[in-house]
Structure formats: C-alpha cells, structure tokens
Short mmCIF file of C-alpha atoms and ligand atoms in Angstrom, two decimals:
data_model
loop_
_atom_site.label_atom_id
_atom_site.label_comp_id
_atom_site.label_asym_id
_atom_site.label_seq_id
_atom_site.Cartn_x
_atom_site.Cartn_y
_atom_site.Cartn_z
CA UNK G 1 22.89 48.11 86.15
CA UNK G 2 24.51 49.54 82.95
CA UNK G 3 27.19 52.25 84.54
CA UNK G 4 27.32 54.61 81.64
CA UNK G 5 31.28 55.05 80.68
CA UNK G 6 32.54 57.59 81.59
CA UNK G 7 30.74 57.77 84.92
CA UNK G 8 28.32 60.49 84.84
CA UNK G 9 29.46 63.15 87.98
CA UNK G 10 27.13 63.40 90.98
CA UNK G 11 25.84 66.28 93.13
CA UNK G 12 28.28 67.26 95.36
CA UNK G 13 30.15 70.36 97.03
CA UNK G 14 33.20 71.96 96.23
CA UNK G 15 35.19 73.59 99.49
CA UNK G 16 36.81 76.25 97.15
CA UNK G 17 37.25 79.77 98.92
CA UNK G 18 39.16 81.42 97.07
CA UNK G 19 41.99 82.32 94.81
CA UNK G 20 45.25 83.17 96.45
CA UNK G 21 48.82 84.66 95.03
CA UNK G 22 51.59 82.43 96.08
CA UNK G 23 54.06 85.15 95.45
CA UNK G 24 52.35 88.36 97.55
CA UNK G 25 49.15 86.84 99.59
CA UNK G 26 46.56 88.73 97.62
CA UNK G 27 43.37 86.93 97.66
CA UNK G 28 40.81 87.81 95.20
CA UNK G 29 37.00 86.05 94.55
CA UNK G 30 37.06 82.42 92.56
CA UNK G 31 33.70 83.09 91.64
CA UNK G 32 34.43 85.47 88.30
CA UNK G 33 37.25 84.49 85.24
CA UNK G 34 40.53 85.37 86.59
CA UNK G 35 44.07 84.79 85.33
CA UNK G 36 47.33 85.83 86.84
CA UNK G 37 47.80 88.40 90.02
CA UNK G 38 47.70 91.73 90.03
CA UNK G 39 52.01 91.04 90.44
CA UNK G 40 52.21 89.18 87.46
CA UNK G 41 52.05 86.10 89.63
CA UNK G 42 50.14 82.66 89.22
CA UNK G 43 46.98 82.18 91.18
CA UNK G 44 45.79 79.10 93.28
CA UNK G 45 42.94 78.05 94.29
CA UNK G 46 42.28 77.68 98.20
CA UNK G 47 39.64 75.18 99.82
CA UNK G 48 37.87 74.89 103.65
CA UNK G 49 40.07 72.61 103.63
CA UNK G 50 38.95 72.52 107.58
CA UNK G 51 35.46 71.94 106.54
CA UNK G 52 36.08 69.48 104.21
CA UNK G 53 37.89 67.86 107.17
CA UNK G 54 35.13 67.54 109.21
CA UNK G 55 32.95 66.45 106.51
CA UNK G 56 34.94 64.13 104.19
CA UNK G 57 36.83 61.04 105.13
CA UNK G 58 39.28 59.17 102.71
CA UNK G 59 37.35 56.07 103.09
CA UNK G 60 33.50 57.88 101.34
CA UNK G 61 36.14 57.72 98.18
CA UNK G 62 35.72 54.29 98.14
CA UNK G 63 33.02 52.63 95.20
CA UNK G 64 33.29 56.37 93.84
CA UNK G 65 33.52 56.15 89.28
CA UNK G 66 36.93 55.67 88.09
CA UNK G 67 38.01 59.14 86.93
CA UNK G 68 39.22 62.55 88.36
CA UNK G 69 35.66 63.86 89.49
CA UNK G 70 35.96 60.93 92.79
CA UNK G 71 37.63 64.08 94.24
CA UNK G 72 34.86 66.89 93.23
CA UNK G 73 35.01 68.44 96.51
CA UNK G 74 38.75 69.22 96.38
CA UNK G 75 38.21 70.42 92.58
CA UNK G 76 37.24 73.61 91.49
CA UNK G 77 33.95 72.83 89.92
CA UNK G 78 30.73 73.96 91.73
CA UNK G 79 27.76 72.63 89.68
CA UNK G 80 27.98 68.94 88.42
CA UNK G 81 25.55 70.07 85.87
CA UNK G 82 28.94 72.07 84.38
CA UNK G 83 31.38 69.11 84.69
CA UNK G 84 32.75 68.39 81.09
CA UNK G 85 34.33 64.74 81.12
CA UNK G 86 35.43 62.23 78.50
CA UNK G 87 36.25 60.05 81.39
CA UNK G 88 39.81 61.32 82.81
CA UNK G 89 42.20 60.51 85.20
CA UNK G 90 42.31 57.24 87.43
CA UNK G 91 45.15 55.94 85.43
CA UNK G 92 46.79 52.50 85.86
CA UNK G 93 49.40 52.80 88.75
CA UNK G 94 52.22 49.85 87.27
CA UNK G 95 54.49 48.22 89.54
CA UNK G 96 58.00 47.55 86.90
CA UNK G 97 59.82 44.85 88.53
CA UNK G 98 62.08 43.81 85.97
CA UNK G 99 62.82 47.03 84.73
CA UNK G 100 63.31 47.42 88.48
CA UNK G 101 65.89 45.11 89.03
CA UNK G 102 67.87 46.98 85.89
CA UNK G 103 68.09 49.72 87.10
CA UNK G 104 68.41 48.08 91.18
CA UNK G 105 65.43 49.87 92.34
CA UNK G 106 62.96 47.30 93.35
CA UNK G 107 59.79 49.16 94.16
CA UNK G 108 59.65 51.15 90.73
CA UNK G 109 56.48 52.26 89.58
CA UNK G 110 55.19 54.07 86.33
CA UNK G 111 51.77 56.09 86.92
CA UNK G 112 50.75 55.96 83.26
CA UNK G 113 49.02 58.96 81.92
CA UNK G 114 49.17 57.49 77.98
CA UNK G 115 45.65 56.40 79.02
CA UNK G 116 43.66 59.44 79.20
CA UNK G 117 41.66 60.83 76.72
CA UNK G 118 43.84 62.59 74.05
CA UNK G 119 47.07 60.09 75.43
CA UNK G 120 48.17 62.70 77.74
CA UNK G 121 48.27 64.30 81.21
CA UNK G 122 46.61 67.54 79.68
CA UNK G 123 43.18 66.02 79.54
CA UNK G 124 43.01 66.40 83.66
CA UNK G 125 43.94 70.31 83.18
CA UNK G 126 41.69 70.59 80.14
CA UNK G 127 38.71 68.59 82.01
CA UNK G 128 39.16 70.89 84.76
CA UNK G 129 39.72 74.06 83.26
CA UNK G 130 37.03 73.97 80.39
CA UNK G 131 34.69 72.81 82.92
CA UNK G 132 35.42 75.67 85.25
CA UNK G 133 35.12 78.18 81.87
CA UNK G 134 31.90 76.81 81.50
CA UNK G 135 30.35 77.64 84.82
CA UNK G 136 31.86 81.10 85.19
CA UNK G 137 29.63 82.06 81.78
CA UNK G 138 33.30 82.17 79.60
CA UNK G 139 32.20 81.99 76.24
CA UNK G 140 35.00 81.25 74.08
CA UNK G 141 38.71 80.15 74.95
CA UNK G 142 41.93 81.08 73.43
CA UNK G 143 45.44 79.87 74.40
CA UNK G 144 49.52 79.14 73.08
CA UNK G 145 50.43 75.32 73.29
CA UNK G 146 53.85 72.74 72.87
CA UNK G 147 51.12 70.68 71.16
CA UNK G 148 49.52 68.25 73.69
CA UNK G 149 48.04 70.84 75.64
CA UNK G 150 46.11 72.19 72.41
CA UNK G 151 44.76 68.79 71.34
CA UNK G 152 43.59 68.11 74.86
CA UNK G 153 41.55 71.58 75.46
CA UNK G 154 40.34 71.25 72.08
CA UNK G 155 38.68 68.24 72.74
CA UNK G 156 37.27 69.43 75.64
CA UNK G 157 35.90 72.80 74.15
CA UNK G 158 34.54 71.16 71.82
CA UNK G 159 32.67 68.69 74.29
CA UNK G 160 31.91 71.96 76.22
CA UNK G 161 30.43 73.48 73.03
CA UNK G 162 32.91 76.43 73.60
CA UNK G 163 34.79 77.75 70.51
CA UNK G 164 38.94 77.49 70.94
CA UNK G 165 41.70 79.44 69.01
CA UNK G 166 45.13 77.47 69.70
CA UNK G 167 48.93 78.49 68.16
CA UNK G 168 51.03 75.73 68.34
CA UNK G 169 55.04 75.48 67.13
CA UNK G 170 55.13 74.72 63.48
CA UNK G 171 57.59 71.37 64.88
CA UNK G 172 55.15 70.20 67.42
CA UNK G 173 54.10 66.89 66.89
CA UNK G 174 51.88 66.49 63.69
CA UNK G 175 49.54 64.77 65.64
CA UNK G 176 48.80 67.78 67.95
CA UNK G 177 47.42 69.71 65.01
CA UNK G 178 45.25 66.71 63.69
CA UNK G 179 44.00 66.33 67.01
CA UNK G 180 43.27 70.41 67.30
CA UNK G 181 41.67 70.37 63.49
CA UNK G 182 39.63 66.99 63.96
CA UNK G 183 37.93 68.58 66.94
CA UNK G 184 37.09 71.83 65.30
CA UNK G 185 39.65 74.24 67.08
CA UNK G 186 40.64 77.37 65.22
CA UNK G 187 44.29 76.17 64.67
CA UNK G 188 47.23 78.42 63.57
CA UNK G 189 51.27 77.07 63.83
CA UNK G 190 54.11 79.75 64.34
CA UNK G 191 57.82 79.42 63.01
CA UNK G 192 58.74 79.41 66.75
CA UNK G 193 58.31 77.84 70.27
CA UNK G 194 55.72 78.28 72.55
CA UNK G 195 57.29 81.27 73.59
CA UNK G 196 56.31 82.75 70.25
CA UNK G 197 52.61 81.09 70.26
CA UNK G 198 52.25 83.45 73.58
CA UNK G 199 53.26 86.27 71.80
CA UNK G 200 50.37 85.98 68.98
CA UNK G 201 47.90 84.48 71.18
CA UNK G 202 48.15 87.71 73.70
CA UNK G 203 48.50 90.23 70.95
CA UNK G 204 45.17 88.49 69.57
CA UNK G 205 43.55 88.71 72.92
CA UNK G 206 43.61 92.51 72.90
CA UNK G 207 41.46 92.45 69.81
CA UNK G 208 39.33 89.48 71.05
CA UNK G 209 37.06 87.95 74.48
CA UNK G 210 38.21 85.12 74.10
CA UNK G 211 39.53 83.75 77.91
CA UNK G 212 42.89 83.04 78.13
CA UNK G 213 43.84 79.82 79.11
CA UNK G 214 47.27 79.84 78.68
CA UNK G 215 49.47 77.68 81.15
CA UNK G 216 48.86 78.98 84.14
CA UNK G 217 47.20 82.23 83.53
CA UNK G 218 44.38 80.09 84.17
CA UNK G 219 43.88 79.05 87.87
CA UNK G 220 41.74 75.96 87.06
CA UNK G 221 44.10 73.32 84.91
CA UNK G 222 46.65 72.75 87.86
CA UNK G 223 43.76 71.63 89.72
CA UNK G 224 43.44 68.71 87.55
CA UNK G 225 46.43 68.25 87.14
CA UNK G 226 47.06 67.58 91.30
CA UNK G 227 44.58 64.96 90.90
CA UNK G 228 47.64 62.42 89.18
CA UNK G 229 48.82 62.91 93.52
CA UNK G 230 45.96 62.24 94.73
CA UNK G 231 45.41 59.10 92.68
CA UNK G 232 48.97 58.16 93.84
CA UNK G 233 47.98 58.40 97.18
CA UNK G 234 44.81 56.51 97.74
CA UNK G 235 46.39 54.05 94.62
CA UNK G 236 49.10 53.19 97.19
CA UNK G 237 46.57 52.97 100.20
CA UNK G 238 47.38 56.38 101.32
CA UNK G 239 51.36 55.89 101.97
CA UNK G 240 53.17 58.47 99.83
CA UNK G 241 55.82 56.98 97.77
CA UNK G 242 59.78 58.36 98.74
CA UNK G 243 59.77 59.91 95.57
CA UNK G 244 58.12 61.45 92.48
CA UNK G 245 60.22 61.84 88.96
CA UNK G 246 58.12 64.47 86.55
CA UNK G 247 59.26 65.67 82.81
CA UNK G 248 58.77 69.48 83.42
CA UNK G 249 57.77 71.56 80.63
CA UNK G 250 55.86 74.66 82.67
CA UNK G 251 55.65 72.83 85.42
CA UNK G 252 51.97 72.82 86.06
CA UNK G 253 52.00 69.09 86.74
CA UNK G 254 54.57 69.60 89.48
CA UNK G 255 53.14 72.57 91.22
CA UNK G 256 49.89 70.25 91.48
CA UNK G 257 51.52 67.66 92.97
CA UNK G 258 52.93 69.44 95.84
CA UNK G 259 49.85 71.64 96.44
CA UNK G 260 48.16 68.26 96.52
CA UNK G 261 50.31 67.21 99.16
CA UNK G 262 49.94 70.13 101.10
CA UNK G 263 45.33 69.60 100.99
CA UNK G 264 46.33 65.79 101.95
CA UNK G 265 48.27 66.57 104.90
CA UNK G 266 45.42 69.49 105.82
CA UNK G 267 42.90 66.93 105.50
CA UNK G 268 44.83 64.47 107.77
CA UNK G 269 44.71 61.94 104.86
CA UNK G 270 48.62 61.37 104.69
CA UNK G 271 51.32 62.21 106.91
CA UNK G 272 54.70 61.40 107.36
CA UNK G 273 57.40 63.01 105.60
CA UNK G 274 56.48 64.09 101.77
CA UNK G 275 57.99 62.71 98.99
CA UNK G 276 60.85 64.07 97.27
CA UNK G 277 60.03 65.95 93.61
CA UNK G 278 62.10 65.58 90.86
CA UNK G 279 62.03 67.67 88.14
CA UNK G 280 63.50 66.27 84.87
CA UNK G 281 63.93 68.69 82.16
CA UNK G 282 65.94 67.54 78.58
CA UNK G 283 69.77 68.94 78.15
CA UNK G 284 68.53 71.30 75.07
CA UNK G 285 66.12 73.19 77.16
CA UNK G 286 66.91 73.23 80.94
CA UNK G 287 66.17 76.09 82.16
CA UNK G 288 64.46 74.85 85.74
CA UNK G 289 67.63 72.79 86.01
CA UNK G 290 70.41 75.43 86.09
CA UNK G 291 67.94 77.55 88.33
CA UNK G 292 68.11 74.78 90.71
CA UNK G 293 71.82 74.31 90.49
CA UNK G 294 72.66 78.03 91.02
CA UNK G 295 70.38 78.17 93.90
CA UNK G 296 68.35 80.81 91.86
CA UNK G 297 64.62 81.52 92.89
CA UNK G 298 63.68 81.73 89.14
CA UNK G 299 64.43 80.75 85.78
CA UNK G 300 66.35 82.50 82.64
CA UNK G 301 64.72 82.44 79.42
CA UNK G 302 66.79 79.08 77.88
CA UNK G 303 67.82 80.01 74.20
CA UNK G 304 67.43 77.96 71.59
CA UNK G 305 65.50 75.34 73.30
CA UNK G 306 65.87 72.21 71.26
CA UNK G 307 64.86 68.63 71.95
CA UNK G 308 62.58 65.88 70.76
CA UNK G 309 60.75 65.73 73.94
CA UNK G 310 58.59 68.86 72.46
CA UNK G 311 56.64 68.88 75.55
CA UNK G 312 59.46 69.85 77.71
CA UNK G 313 60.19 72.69 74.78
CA UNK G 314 59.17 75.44 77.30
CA UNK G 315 62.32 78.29 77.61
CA UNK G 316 60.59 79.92 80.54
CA UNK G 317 58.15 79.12 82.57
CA UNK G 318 55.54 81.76 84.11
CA UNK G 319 55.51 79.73 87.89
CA UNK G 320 59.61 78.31 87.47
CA UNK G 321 59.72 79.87 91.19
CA UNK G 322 57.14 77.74 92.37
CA UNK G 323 58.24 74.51 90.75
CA UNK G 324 61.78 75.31 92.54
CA UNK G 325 60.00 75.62 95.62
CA UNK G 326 58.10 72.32 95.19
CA UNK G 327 61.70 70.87 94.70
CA UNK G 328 63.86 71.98 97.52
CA UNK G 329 61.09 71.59 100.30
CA UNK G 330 61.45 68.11 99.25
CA UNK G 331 64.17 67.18 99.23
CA UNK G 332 64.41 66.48 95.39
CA UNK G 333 66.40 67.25 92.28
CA UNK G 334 66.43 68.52 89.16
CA UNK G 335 68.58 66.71 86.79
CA UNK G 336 68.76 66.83 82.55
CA UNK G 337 69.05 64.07 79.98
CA UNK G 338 70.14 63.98 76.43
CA UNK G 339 67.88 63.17 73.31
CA UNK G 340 70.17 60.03 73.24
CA UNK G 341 69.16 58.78 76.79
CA UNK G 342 65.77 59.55 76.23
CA UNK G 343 65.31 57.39 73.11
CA UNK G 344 67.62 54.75 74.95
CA UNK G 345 65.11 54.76 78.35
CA UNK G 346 61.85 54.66 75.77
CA UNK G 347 63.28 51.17 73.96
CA UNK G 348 64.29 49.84 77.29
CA UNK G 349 61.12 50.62 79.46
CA UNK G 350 59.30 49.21 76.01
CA UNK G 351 61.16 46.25 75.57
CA UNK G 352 61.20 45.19 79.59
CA UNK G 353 57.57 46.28 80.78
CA UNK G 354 55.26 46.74 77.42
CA UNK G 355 54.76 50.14 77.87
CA UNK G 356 55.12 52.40 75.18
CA UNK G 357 55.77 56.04 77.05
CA UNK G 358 55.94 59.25 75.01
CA UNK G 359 59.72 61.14 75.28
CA UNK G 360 58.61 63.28 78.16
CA UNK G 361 57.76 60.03 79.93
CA UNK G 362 60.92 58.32 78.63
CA UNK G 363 63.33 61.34 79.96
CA UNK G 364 61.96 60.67 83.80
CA UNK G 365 62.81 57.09 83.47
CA UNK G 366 66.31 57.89 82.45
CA UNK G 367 66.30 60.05 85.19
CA UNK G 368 65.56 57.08 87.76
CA UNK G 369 68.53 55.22 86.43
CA UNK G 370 70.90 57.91 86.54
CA UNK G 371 69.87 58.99 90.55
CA UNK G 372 69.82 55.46 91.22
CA UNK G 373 73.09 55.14 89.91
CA UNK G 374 74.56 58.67 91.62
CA UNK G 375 73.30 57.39 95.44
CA UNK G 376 70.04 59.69 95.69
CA UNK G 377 67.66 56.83 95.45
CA UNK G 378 68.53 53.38 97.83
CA UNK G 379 67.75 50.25 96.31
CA UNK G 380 64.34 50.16 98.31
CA UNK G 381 63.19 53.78 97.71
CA UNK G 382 59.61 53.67 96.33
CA UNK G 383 59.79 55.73 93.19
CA UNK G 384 56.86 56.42 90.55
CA UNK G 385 57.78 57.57 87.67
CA UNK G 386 55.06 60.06 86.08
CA UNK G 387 54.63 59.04 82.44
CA UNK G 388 52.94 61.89 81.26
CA UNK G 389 51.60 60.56 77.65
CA UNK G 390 51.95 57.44 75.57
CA UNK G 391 54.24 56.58 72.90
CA UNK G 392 51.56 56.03 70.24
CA UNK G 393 51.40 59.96 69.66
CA UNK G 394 54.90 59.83 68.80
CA UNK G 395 55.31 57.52 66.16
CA UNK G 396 57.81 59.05 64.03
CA UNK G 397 60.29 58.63 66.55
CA UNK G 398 60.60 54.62 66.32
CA UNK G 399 61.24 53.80 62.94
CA UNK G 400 60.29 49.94 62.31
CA UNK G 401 61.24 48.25 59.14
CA UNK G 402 60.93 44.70 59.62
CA UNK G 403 61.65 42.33 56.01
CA UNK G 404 58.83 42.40 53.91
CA UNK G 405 58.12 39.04 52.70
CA UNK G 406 56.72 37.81 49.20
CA UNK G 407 53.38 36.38 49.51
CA UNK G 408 54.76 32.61 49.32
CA UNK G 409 57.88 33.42 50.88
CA UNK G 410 59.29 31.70 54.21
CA UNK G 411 60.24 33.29 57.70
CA UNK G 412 64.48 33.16 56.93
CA UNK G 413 66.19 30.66 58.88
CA UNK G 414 63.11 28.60 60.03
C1 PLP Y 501 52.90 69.34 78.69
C2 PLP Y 501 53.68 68.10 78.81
C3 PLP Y 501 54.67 67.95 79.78
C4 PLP Y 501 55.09 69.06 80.70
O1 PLP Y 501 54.04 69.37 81.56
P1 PLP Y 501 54.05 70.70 82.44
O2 PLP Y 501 52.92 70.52 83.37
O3 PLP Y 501 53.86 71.82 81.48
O4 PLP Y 501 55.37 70.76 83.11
C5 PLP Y 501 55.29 66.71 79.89
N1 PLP Y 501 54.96 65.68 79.09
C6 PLP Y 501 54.02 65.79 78.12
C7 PLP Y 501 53.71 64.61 77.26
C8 PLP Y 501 53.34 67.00 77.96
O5 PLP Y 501 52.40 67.09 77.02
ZN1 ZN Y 502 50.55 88.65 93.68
#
C-alpha cells in the first residue's frame, strides 16, 4: 500500500487539561486563543498525564508514521481533521564517532533538525502552533521573528490557509525573507533585532485581530518543539542520554525539552536521573549565560547583540527564568562561544561527519569540545548535540572558490 508522504494523522485523543502559569499557578481554559498570563508570564500546557498513563504505553508508538504527530496525545491538537503537517519532526538521530574521538567523547551524537521542512527546528513549533490556531477558529496570525521562525510559520499558514504578517531584522538571513515572500506572508524587515520586530508587531496588533504568535506568547509552539525529547528518547530505546547541548535564542526549544522530561517521567516512560541541559548562547549576545553565572533568576536585556549565529540574536528572552530553571535542575551549563569557534566547529563537524549544520548548530558543537575539554563531560558521557537547522540556509557564510578551469584545461599536478 502507497503510504502517502507525509503520513496523513489519525483519530486520536489529546490528554490536554489545561493551560498553567509556571511563574504564579494560575490555570486558565486551553480551549479559547490565549497568550501570556495575566503576570506577564508564559503559559504551558498541562495533560492527564495520569490518564494517558493508564491508557498509553511507549510500546503502541511503535509502526506509528515518521513525524511529530506519533505523539498526538501528548500534543495540543484535538481534532486530526485540524492537524497542518508538511511531514515534521522524526529527524535522523547520528551517532559521530570520529568527530567523537576529536574531541575524546566517544558516544557523541548530533540530532539533526536541518531535515525538517523549512531546514529548521521551527517547523515542529510552527506545525504545532498553526495547527492549534486553526482549531481554536484564529483567523489570521501575526508575529516578530530572527528569521527562521518567520519562514517556518509562513509555510505553515499558508498550508493552513491562514493569512501571516511577519517583521524580521533587516540582517536576518536573506533566505528567511525569500522563504516568508515565496509562501505569501505579509513580510516587513526593521533596522533592528527582534527586539525591535516586537515592538512593531505589538503596536500593529492594537490596530489589528490578527493572533499573536510571537515566541512564547503563544502556548502551542513549545509543544512541538518538546517533541525533538521525545524523539531522543524512544530514538535511544527510552534511555535518556547524560546530556543535551542546545543553541538558545528564546529558549523555547529548551523549555520543551525539560517539560518533556518531566510528561516522560509522569508517564513512567523514562526514569533514572535526567539529563543535564546545556544552554549555549554566542559571546555577542549572552544574556542567559551571565544570568546563569551570577546566579540570577532572569536575564538583562544584552546590548548590542551581535553575532552571525542570527538565531541566537535574541537580547532578552520573555521565559529566560524558565530556561535557567531547566538548567540548574540539571545539572547543566551555560557556556558562550565566539563567531571564530563557531565557524571553526561548522568546517570541522563538516569535514569529519558530512553534515553541514547551520551556526546555531555549529556553536553547540563547539560547546561539546570546550566542556569536554574543562572536565564536565567524561570521555563516556552520552551527549547529543541539538543541531537546530542545516547549513544550506546559510550559504554566505562558506565562501568556496575552487580554480576554474578552461574547457580543455587539465586538473594541475595530475
Ligand atoms: C530559533 C533558532 C534557535 C534558537 O531557538 P530558541 O528555541 O528560540 O531558543 C537556534 N537555532 C536556529 C537555527 C534557530 O532558528
Ligand atoms: Zn502568572
């Protein structure tokens, strides 16, 4: 039988309750468009995660289609009639054994996000959160991006039917705009950072409908994004790894992780101690770094925020206090690397395992060298390193200029 690609979703039941403030416990109803607590606060969605206990076991995951919907009754989405997929998630966990023995970690792994629809980690938020839009009756979307995060959720609004204005950094990556303008998105860039792109999009959203769907002030996006954990889990036969190294820009990615961990454990599917989150963040914007260094609870707006990696271009970050949270239950770290070691990690990662990762990807890489190096990580750790887009959307930062040769001409030296 043909299986139509990507996999359409079947009928199934979500165990969502309700949405819950991490910061002051209010609860409030899942089942009408919210965004951010009452206390300026993120929301998250809770789940029977009891009744899903009772009714679910790991092993009915088995045969399920090969994309982020295998988990539709830990997901947000109701009605599989409102699911909105160009075939997401179930990436390609990669075992990197010689880059492994570089950097004297020998059970190194890259979960590879480059291959999801639109290259990036953004299409699980996007999948997610357009698809939730769509069954709450939302009607039109509206939301500041770095860049990836604006290509993604255009593609998906546009799949969804839904009509999307984005603002997006005049120095984001040229191919976020394409991607945004190819796909029909209303598309505006800002002499600024995302910071900036906020700014408009909110002062726009007084005059407009249009949901907001901003990072985190939409409870739906992390949701996909904690799939990339539980992929890492049942990828790895349900044995969390000793560690997890993620490029933080707002930290959504992170925040899902460890609020995957937490369902997993509630669900009895893992147990044993979690693994230890590592934020990476690049030395021109760090602002989730020094927090963790100073012990803070929260973040200060970073000034000036400048590096390549433009997804990790985010001064402040509207859940920082969560992502520290995620950190130091774990055990982890939050450590900064230059432009210079990024580029360096990218070439060497390239060069030793044929993956092409985008800078983001690249900075967590350098990261694993430099905490193997400092005695954080033993030589046997497990450590998966989240490559959160591929290289191929970046490629003005490798410059290749091989010899051109005349038409009759002769490789030199041969
Ligand atoms: C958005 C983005 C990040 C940062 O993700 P957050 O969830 O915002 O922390 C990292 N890498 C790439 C390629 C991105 O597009
Ligand atoms: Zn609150």
């Amino acid at each position: 039988m043909v299986q139509p690609v990507p996999a359409v979703p079947r009928p199934h039941r979500s165990y969502l309750s309700f949405l819950e403030c991490p910061r002051c416990g209010e609860r409030i109803s899942a089942d009408r468009p919210a965004n951010v607590c009452g206390c300026g606060s993120p929301l998250l969605c809770r789940y029977d995660l009891e009744a899903a206990r009772a009714d679910l076991s790991r092993d009915d995951l088995a045969g399920r289609p090969g994309n982020l919907w295998r988990y539709a009754e830990l997901l947000p989405v109701r009605d599989a009639g409102a699911i909105v997929t160009l075939g997401e998630g179930w990436t390609p966990l990669l075992h990197l054994p010689r880059l492994g023995r570089r950097f004297d970690l020998d059970d190194l792994w890259l979960k590879d996000e480059g291959c999801n629809p639109t290259g990036t980690f953004k299409a699980r938020g996007a999948a997610v959160g357009v698809s939730r839009a769509l069954e709450l009756g939302v009607t039109a979307l509206r939301m500041p991006t770095a860049g990836n995060a604006g290509g993604a959720w255009a593609a998906y609004a546009a799949r969804a039917g839904l009509p999307l204005l984005v603002v997006m950094p005049q120095d984001a990556p040229a191919i976020n705009r394409r991607e945004a303008v190819v796909t029909g998105a209303d598309t505006y860039l800002v002499d600024g950072l995302i910071s900036d792109a906020g700014a408009i999009v909110a002062r726009y959203g007084a005059r407009s409908t249009a949901f907001d769907a901003a990072t985190l002030r939409e409870p739906y996006r992390i949701e996909g994004k904690k799939t990339m954990a539980l992929e890492i889990a049942e990828q790895f036969g349900w044995e969390m790894p000793d560690a997890i190294i993620y490029p933080a820009g707002g930290g959504v990615g992170i925040i899902g992780i460890w609020k995957a961990l937490q369902e997993l454990e509630a669900l009895g599917w893992i147990r044993g101690r979690r693994p230890r989150l590592v934020v990476v963040q690049a030395e021109g914007c760090r602002p989730l770094v020094e927090a963790f260094a100073q012990g803070a609870e929260a973040s200060e707006f970073w000034q000036g925020a400048a590096t390549l990696a433009a997804g990790l271009r985010v001064p402040k970050a509207l859940g920082d206090f969560l992502v520290l949270r995620a950190v130091r239950e774990t055990g982890g770290t939050a450590v900064a690397v230059s432009d210079a070691e990024i580029m360096d990690a990218m070439g060497l990662l390239a060069r030793q395992e044929g993956a092409w990762v985008c800078p983001e990807g690249a900075a967590a890489v350098a990261a694993a060298q430099r905490l193997r190096a400092s005695g954080f990580f033993g030589a046997h750790d497990r450590v998966v390193i989240l490559n959160t887009g591929t290289g191929i959307k970046y490629p003005d930062l490798v410059t290749a200029t091989p010899p051109v040769l005349p038409r009759d001409g002769e490789i030199p030296g041969a």
